[in-house]
C-alpha cells in the first residue's frame, strides 16, 4: 500500500495555522480492535443496536443486561492499545499553539496515547455514577449486576451519556468554544450522526474554519468538507503528522 495522498494545499494551510480542533469518534479506536457503533456489533452483542442499550430506558428495563454490555466493553478496552491514529494525535497536539482534542469515545485511548487534555463529550466507561443523580461518581467495579449507590441506594450506572440525556455542560461548552475559535477543524472516524457532537464541525465551518474529514466512508459531513482524506485514520494521520513535523 502506498502513502496516502495529503493535498499540498492542506499542508500549506496547516503550516500557517495555529488554532486546531479535532473531533474523534469510534472509527479512531477501530484499528485498536474496538468495534464501532454503526457497523454490525460483534459476537454476543450483535443482536442489539446502540439505541437498544445506550438509553436510560434500556437501563431501567434491564439494568443487568446493560451492565453486562458495559462490563464486556470495559474488559475489551482494557485489553487493547492505542493505535497509530491515537499516537499521531498525541504528536499533533505538540505542533500547534492551541490544540483542542474533543472525543465522543469513552475508552481513554487518547489519554493512554499521551493526550493530556481531552474533552470527553460522552463520559467514560471506567467510571460509574448514581442513576438517580445524587452525584456519587466512583470507579467501575466487577459486580455481576449494578451495585447500589452508597448514598441513596439507587443502582449505580456507567458514567456515560445515553440517548436523550444532556452532555456534561462543561465539556460541551469547551467543545463549542474550541469549534468556534479554531482555524481548522478535523472530523476523524465519526459518522457525524449523533447530536450535539455532529453540530461541532458545522459550527466551526460557519465561524470560518477549514473543515477536514478523515474517514474511509462518506458521511453526513463529506459534502461540507474542504478536504476529504478517504481512508483509515491509522494510515492517514501518521503520514499527515510526519509531514507537519518535517515542515516545522
Ligand atoms: C473509521 C475507521 C478507521 C471506521 N478510521 N474512520 C438533533 C437532531 C436529531 C436528533 C437529535 C438532535 N439533538 C439531539 C438528538 C437526539 C440524539 C441524537 O443525536 N440522535 C441521532 C441518532 C439522530 N442525541 C442525544 O440524545 C444526545 N443528547 C442530547 O442531545 O441532549 C439534549 C436533548 C435531550 C433530549 C431531547 C433532545 C435533546 C446524547 C447523545 C449520546 C450518544 N451516546 C452514545 C453512547 C455513549 C456511551 C457508550 O459509549 O456506550 O455515544 S451513542 C454512540 O454514538 C456513542 C458515540 O460516541 C456516538 C457517535 O458514534 P460515532 O463515534 O460517530 O461512531 P459510528 O459507529 O457511528 O461511526 C464510526 C465511523 O468511523 C464511521 O463513519 C466509519 O466509516 C468510521 N471508521 N473505521 C477512520 N479505521
Ligand atoms: Zn445515589
Short mmCIF file of C-alpha atoms and ligand atoms in Angstrom, two decimals:
data_model
loop_
_atom_site.label_atom_id
_atom_site.label_comp_id
_atom_site.label_asym_id
_atom_site.label_seq_id
_atom_site.Cartn_x
_atom_site.Cartn_y
_atom_site.Cartn_z
CA UNK A 1 0.00 0.00 0.00
CA UNK A 2 1.44 3.39 -0.99
CA UNK A 3 1.50 6.54 1.05
CA UNK A 4 -1.86 8.26 1.39
CA UNK A 5 -2.11 11.48 -0.59
CA UNK A 6 -2.21 14.61 1.56
CA UNK A 7 -3.27 17.54 -0.65
CA UNK A 8 -0.48 20.12 -0.93
CA UNK A 9 -2.99 22.92 -0.15
CA UNK A 10 -3.80 21.26 3.18
CA UNK A 11 -0.11 21.00 4.11
CA UNK A 12 0.39 24.67 3.20
CA UNK A 13 -2.65 25.77 5.21
CA UNK A 14 -1.52 23.77 8.25
CA UNK A 15 1.94 25.30 8.18
CA UNK A 16 0.36 28.74 8.72
CA UNK A 17 -2.49 27.96 11.14
CA UNK A 18 -2.19 27.98 14.91
CA UNK A 19 -5.58 27.01 16.32
CA UNK A 20 -6.65 23.43 15.60
CA UNK A 21 -9.64 21.42 16.84
CA UNK A 22 -10.17 17.70 16.32
CA UNK A 23 -13.36 15.73 16.91
CA UNK A 24 -12.93 11.96 17.12
CA UNK A 25 -15.40 9.09 17.07
CA UNK A 26 -15.43 5.33 17.29
CA UNK A 27 -13.53 4.93 13.98
CA UNK A 28 -10.36 6.19 15.67
CA UNK A 29 -10.42 3.20 18.03
CA UNK A 30 -11.48 0.69 15.34
CA UNK A 31 -7.88 -0.16 14.45
CA UNK A 32 -7.22 -0.94 18.13
CA UNK A 33 -9.92 -3.62 17.86
CA UNK A 34 -12.79 -1.69 19.48
CA UNK A 35 -15.95 -2.18 17.39
CA UNK A 36 -17.68 0.97 16.11
CA UNK A 37 -21.35 1.61 16.89
CA UNK A 38 -22.96 1.66 13.49
CA UNK A 39 -21.04 -1.26 11.99
CA UNK A 40 -22.56 -4.61 12.92
CA UNK A 41 -21.73 -5.36 16.51
CA UNK A 42 -19.64 -8.42 17.14
CA UNK A 43 -20.46 -11.80 18.65
CA UNK A 44 -22.58 -11.88 21.73
CA UNK A 45 -23.94 -8.38 21.25
CA UNK A 46 -24.77 -8.47 17.53
CA UNK A 47 -28.49 -8.77 18.33
CA UNK A 48 -28.55 -5.32 19.93
CA UNK A 49 -28.14 -1.86 18.42
CA UNK A 50 -26.67 1.04 20.47
CA UNK A 51 -30.13 2.60 20.50
CA UNK A 52 -31.34 -0.53 22.39
CA UNK A 53 -28.58 -0.47 25.00
CA UNK A 54 -27.33 3.11 25.34
CA UNK A 55 -30.54 4.63 26.73
CA UNK A 56 -31.87 5.31 30.23
CA UNK A 57 -34.99 3.31 29.27
CA UNK A 58 -32.87 0.22 28.45
CA UNK A 59 -31.16 0.50 31.85
CA UNK A 60 -34.49 0.84 33.63
CA UNK A 61 -35.96 -2.12 31.75
CA UNK A 62 -32.98 -4.45 32.16
CA UNK A 63 -30.16 -2.96 34.26
CA UNK A 64 -28.27 -6.25 34.34
CA UNK A 65 -28.17 -6.56 30.52
CA UNK A 66 -26.87 -3.02 30.07
CA UNK A 67 -24.36 -3.51 32.92
CA UNK A 68 -23.07 -6.73 31.25
CA UNK A 69 -22.62 -4.91 27.92
CA UNK A 70 -20.50 -2.27 29.60
CA UNK A 71 -18.52 -4.87 31.55
CA UNK A 72 -17.75 -6.64 28.26
CA UNK A 73 -16.73 -3.39 26.61
CA UNK A 74 -14.63 -2.24 29.55
CA UNK A 75 -12.72 -5.55 29.53
CA UNK A 76 -12.23 -5.27 25.78
CA UNK A 77 -10.87 -1.73 26.05
CA UNK A 78 -8.53 -2.72 28.91
CA UNK A 79 -7.04 -5.44 26.69
CA UNK A 80 -6.28 -3.23 23.66
CA UNK A 81 -3.75 -0.47 22.99
CA UNK A 82 -3.73 2.97 21.38
CA UNK A 83 -3.16 2.64 17.61
CA UNK A 84 -1.14 4.83 15.20
CA UNK A 85 -4.09 7.25 14.88
CA UNK A 86 -4.15 7.93 18.65
CA UNK A 87 -0.36 8.24 18.72
CA UNK A 88 -0.36 10.67 15.77
CA UNK A 89 -2.92 12.90 17.52
CA UNK A 90 -0.72 12.97 20.62
CA UNK A 91 2.19 14.16 18.45
CA UNK A 92 -0.03 16.64 16.60
CA UNK A 93 -1.02 18.30 19.89
CA UNK A 94 2.58 19.46 20.34
CA UNK A 95 2.76 21.18 16.96
CA UNK A 96 0.13 23.90 17.45
CA UNK A 97 -0.21 26.87 19.80
CA UNK A 98 -3.77 25.84 20.51
CA UNK A 99 -4.91 22.24 20.03
CA UNK A 100 -8.29 21.00 21.27
CA UNK A 101 -9.00 17.29 21.20
CA UNK A 102 -12.71 16.59 21.53
CA UNK A 103 -13.80 12.96 21.65
CA UNK A 104 -17.08 11.10 21.65
CA UNK A 105 -15.21 7.99 22.75
CA UNK A 106 -15.41 6.68 26.28
CA UNK A 107 -12.38 4.37 26.12
CA UNK A 108 -9.49 6.57 27.44
CA UNK A 109 -7.31 5.53 24.48
CA UNK A 110 -6.42 9.17 23.66
CA UNK A 111 -5.22 9.70 27.23
CA UNK A 112 -3.27 6.42 27.11
CA UNK A 113 -1.61 7.63 23.88
CA UNK A 114 -0.41 10.77 25.67
CA UNK A 115 -3.03 13.48 25.09
CA UNK A 116 -3.29 15.10 28.48
CA UNK A 117 -6.24 17.42 27.84
CA UNK A 118 -9.13 15.56 26.25
CA UNK A 119 -12.65 16.96 26.12
CA UNK A 120 -14.87 13.90 26.71
CA UNK A 121 -18.36 14.60 25.39
CA UNK A 122 -19.96 11.24 26.20
CA UNK A 123 -18.33 10.38 29.54
CA UNK A 124 -16.01 7.47 30.31
CA UNK A 125 -16.74 3.77 30.86
CA UNK A 126 -14.11 3.44 33.57
CA UNK A 127 -16.41 5.30 35.99
CA UNK A 128 -19.87 4.62 37.43
CA UNK A 129 -22.35 7.08 38.87
CA UNK A 130 -25.70 7.15 40.66
CA UNK A 131 -28.64 6.53 38.29
CA UNK A 132 -30.80 8.82 40.47
CA UNK A 133 -28.31 11.65 40.01
CA UNK A 134 -27.28 12.16 43.63
CA UNK A 135 -23.75 12.96 42.42
CA UNK A 136 -21.77 9.91 43.54
CA UNK A 137 -19.06 9.01 41.00
CA UNK A 138 -16.74 6.07 41.55
CA UNK A 139 -14.55 3.58 39.65
CA UNK A 140 -16.28 0.73 37.82
CA UNK A 141 -16.33 -2.50 39.81
CA UNK A 142 -16.51 -6.15 38.89
CA UNK A 143 -20.01 -6.80 40.29
CA UNK A 144 -22.21 -9.05 38.12
CA UNK A 145 -25.10 -6.57 38.42
CA UNK A 146 -25.30 -2.83 39.18
CA UNK A 147 -24.38 -2.27 42.84
CA UNK A 148 -26.50 0.11 44.96
CA UNK A 149 -25.46 3.74 45.39
CA UNK A 150 -23.79 4.03 48.82
CA UNK A 151 -25.65 7.28 49.41
CA UNK A 152 -29.23 6.72 48.19
CA UNK A 153 -29.49 3.01 47.28
CA UNK A 154 -30.43 3.52 43.60
CA UNK A 155 -28.50 1.31 41.15
CA UNK A 156 -25.15 2.68 40.01
CA UNK A 157 -24.72 3.03 36.21
CA UNK A 158 -21.87 3.70 33.78
CA UNK A 159 -20.85 7.40 33.83
CA UNK A 160 -21.59 7.88 30.12
CA UNK A 161 -24.12 9.89 28.14
CA UNK A 162 -27.05 7.92 26.77
CA UNK A 163 -29.54 8.98 24.06
CA UNK A 164 -31.94 11.59 25.38
CA UNK A 165 -29.52 12.72 28.09
CA UNK A 166 -27.71 16.05 28.34
CA UNK A 167 -23.98 16.12 27.65
CA UNK A 168 -21.73 17.31 30.52
CA UNK A 169 -22.22 21.10 30.35
CA UNK A 170 -18.57 21.99 30.91
CA UNK A 171 -17.27 19.58 28.22
CA UNK A 172 -19.89 20.73 25.72
CA UNK A 173 -19.20 24.42 26.23
CA UNK A 174 -15.43 23.88 25.94
CA UNK A 175 -16.01 21.92 22.72
CA UNK A 176 -18.29 24.61 21.30
CA UNK A 177 -15.78 27.31 22.17
CA UNK A 178 -12.95 25.32 20.51
CA UNK A 179 -15.08 24.77 17.38
CA UNK A 180 -15.97 28.44 17.09
CA UNK A 181 -12.44 29.73 17.65
CA UNK A 182 -10.32 27.26 15.65
CA UNK A 183 -8.91 27.92 12.19
CA UNK A 184 -9.09 24.29 11.08
CA UNK A 185 -11.37 21.53 12.33
CA UNK A 186 -10.73 17.80 11.79
CA UNK A 187 -13.57 15.29 12.00
CA UNK A 188 -11.96 11.88 12.38
CA UNK A 189 -13.64 8.46 12.48
CA UNK A 190 -17.14 9.63 13.25
CA UNK A 191 -20.32 9.03 11.26
CA UNK A 192 -21.42 12.54 12.34
CA UNK A 193 -24.93 11.31 13.04
CA UNK A 194 -25.21 11.88 16.77
CA UNK A 195 -26.03 15.36 18.04
CA UNK A 196 -24.94 17.72 19.51
CA UNK A 197 -21.40 16.42 18.72
CA UNK A 198 -22.27 16.31 15.00
CA UNK A 199 -23.07 20.02 15.09
CA UNK A 200 -19.49 20.99 16.06
CA UNK A 201 -17.87 20.70 12.59
CA UNK A 202 -20.69 22.74 11.07
CA UNK A 203 -20.39 25.45 13.68
CA UNK A 204 -16.61 25.57 13.11
CA UNK A 205 -17.21 25.99 9.39
CA UNK A 206 -19.82 28.70 9.92
CA UNK A 207 -17.25 30.57 12.02
CA UNK A 208 -14.79 30.43 9.12
CA UNK A 209 -12.65 27.35 9.86
CA UNK A 210 -11.44 24.93 7.20
CA UNK A 211 -13.09 21.53 7.60
CA UNK A 212 -11.18 18.26 7.10
CA UNK A 213 -12.75 14.82 7.23
CA UNK A 214 -10.73 11.64 7.81
CA UNK A 215 -12.89 8.58 7.23
CA UNK A 216 -12.88 5.57 4.89
CA UNK A 217 -16.61 6.12 4.21
CA UNK A 218 -18.76 9.03 3.12
CA UNK A 219 -20.63 10.72 5.99
CA UNK A 220 -23.18 13.47 6.54
CA UNK A 221 -20.23 15.84 6.70
CA UNK A 222 -18.44 14.93 3.48
CA UNK A 223 -20.31 17.38 1.25
CA UNK A 224 -19.38 20.28 3.57
CA UNK A 225 -15.70 19.37 3.99
CA UNK A 226 -12.93 21.43 2.38
CA UNK A 227 -10.64 18.39 2.38
CA UNK A 228 -11.73 14.76 2.46
CA UNK A 229 -9.00 12.28 3.36
CA UNK A 230 -10.51 8.91 2.48
CA UNK A 231 -9.02 6.04 4.41
CA UNK A 232 -8.21 4.62 7.82
CA UNK A 233 -7.19 7.18 10.43
CA UNK A 234 -4.27 4.95 11.47
CA UNK A 235 -2.81 5.26 7.99
CA UNK A 236 -3.63 8.89 7.18
CA UNK A 237 -2.89 10.71 10.44
CA UNK A 238 0.67 9.38 10.98
CA UNK A 239 1.55 10.45 7.44
CA UNK A 240 -0.01 13.90 7.90
CA UNK A 241 1.78 14.45 11.22
CA UNK A 242 5.06 13.23 9.76
CA UNK A 243 4.76 15.87 7.02
CA UNK A 244 3.94 18.56 9.56
CA UNK A 245 6.88 17.63 11.78
CA UNK A 246 9.21 17.72 8.79
CA UNK A 247 7.97 21.22 7.89
CA UNK A 248 8.32 22.51 11.45
C1 LIG B 1 -13.19 4.83 10.57
C2 LIG B 1 -12.36 3.71 10.64
C3 LIG B 1 -10.97 3.94 10.63
C4 LIG B 1 -14.38 3.02 10.68
N1 LIG B 1 -10.52 5.21 10.57
N2 LIG B 1 -12.72 6.07 10.49
C5 LIG B 1 -30.76 16.96 16.68
C6 LIG B 1 -31.23 16.31 15.56
C7 LIG B 1 -31.62 14.96 15.62
C8 LIG B 1 -31.54 14.25 16.82
C9 LIG B 1 -31.08 14.90 17.94
C10 LIG B 1 -30.70 16.23 17.86
N3 LIG B 1 -30.26 16.59 19.11
C11 LIG B 1 -30.35 15.54 19.92
C12 LIG B 1 -30.85 14.49 19.26
C13 LIG B 1 -31.11 13.13 19.81
C14 LIG B 1 -29.86 12.29 19.91
C15 LIG B 1 -29.31 12.06 18.51
O1 LIG B 1 -28.36 12.67 18.05
N4 LIG B 1 -29.86 11.10 17.80
C16 LIG B 1 -29.39 10.76 16.44
C17 LIG B 1 -29.13 9.26 16.35
C18 LIG B 1 -30.34 11.30 15.42
N5 LIG B 1 -28.85 12.90 20.77
C19 LIG B 1 -28.90 12.80 22.09
O2 LIG B 1 -29.82 12.21 22.65
C20 LIG B 1 -27.78 13.43 22.89
N6 LIG B 1 -28.31 14.23 23.95
C21 LIG B 1 -28.87 15.43 23.74
O3 LIG B 1 -28.91 15.92 22.63
O4 LIG B 1 -29.36 16.03 24.87
C22 LIG B 1 -30.22 17.16 24.71
C23 LIG B 1 -31.59 16.60 24.38
C24 LIG B 1 -32.18 15.74 25.25
C25 LIG B 1 -33.45 15.23 24.95
C26 LIG B 1 -34.07 15.58 23.76
C27 LIG B 1 -33.46 16.46 22.89
C28 LIG B 1 -32.20 16.99 23.21
C29 LIG B 1 -26.95 12.36 23.57
C30 LIG B 1 -26.19 11.51 22.63
C31 LIG B 1 -25.43 10.43 23.41
C32 LIG B 1 -24.75 9.42 22.49
N7 LIG B 1 -24.31 8.33 23.28
C33 LIG B 1 -23.53 7.25 22.65
C34 LIG B 1 -23.20 6.20 23.75
C35 LIG B 1 -22.11 6.71 24.68
C36 LIG B 1 -21.78 5.76 25.73
C37 LIG B 1 -21.18 4.49 25.19
O5 LIG B 1 -20.12 4.50 24.54
O6 LIG B 1 -21.79 3.46 25.44
O7 LIG B 1 -22.31 7.79 22.10
S1 LIG B 1 -24.31 6.53 21.23
C38 LIG B 1 -22.84 6.32 20.27
O8 LIG B 1 -22.86 7.20 19.11
C39 LIG B 1 -21.72 6.84 21.18
C40 LIG B 1 -20.84 7.53 20.19
O9 LIG B 1 -19.96 8.42 20.86
C41 LIG B 1 -21.82 8.19 19.27
C42 LIG B 1 -21.26 8.58 17.94
O10 LIG B 1 -20.88 7.49 17.18
P1 LIG B 1 -19.55 7.58 16.31
O11 LIG B 1 -18.37 7.76 17.17
O12 LIG B 1 -19.74 8.55 15.20
O13 LIG B 1 -19.46 6.07 15.75
P2 LIG B 1 -20.16 5.39 14.49
O14 LIG B 1 -20.11 3.92 14.71
O15 LIG B 1 -21.47 5.99 14.20
O16 LIG B 1 -19.22 5.78 13.26
C43 LIG B 1 -17.91 5.25 13.13
C44 LIG B 1 -17.27 5.93 11.94
O17 LIG B 1 -15.92 5.52 11.88
C45 LIG B 1 -17.90 5.55 10.58
O18 LIG B 1 -18.13 6.73 9.83
C46 LIG B 1 -16.82 4.70 9.91
O19 LIG B 1 -16.80 4.85 8.49
C47 LIG B 1 -15.58 5.26 10.55
N8 LIG B 1 -14.40 4.36 10.59
N9 LIG B 1 -13.08 2.60 10.71
C48 LIG B 1 -11.34 6.25 10.48
N10 LIG B 1 -10.04 2.93 10.70
ZN1 LIG B 2 -27.40 7.95 44.74
#
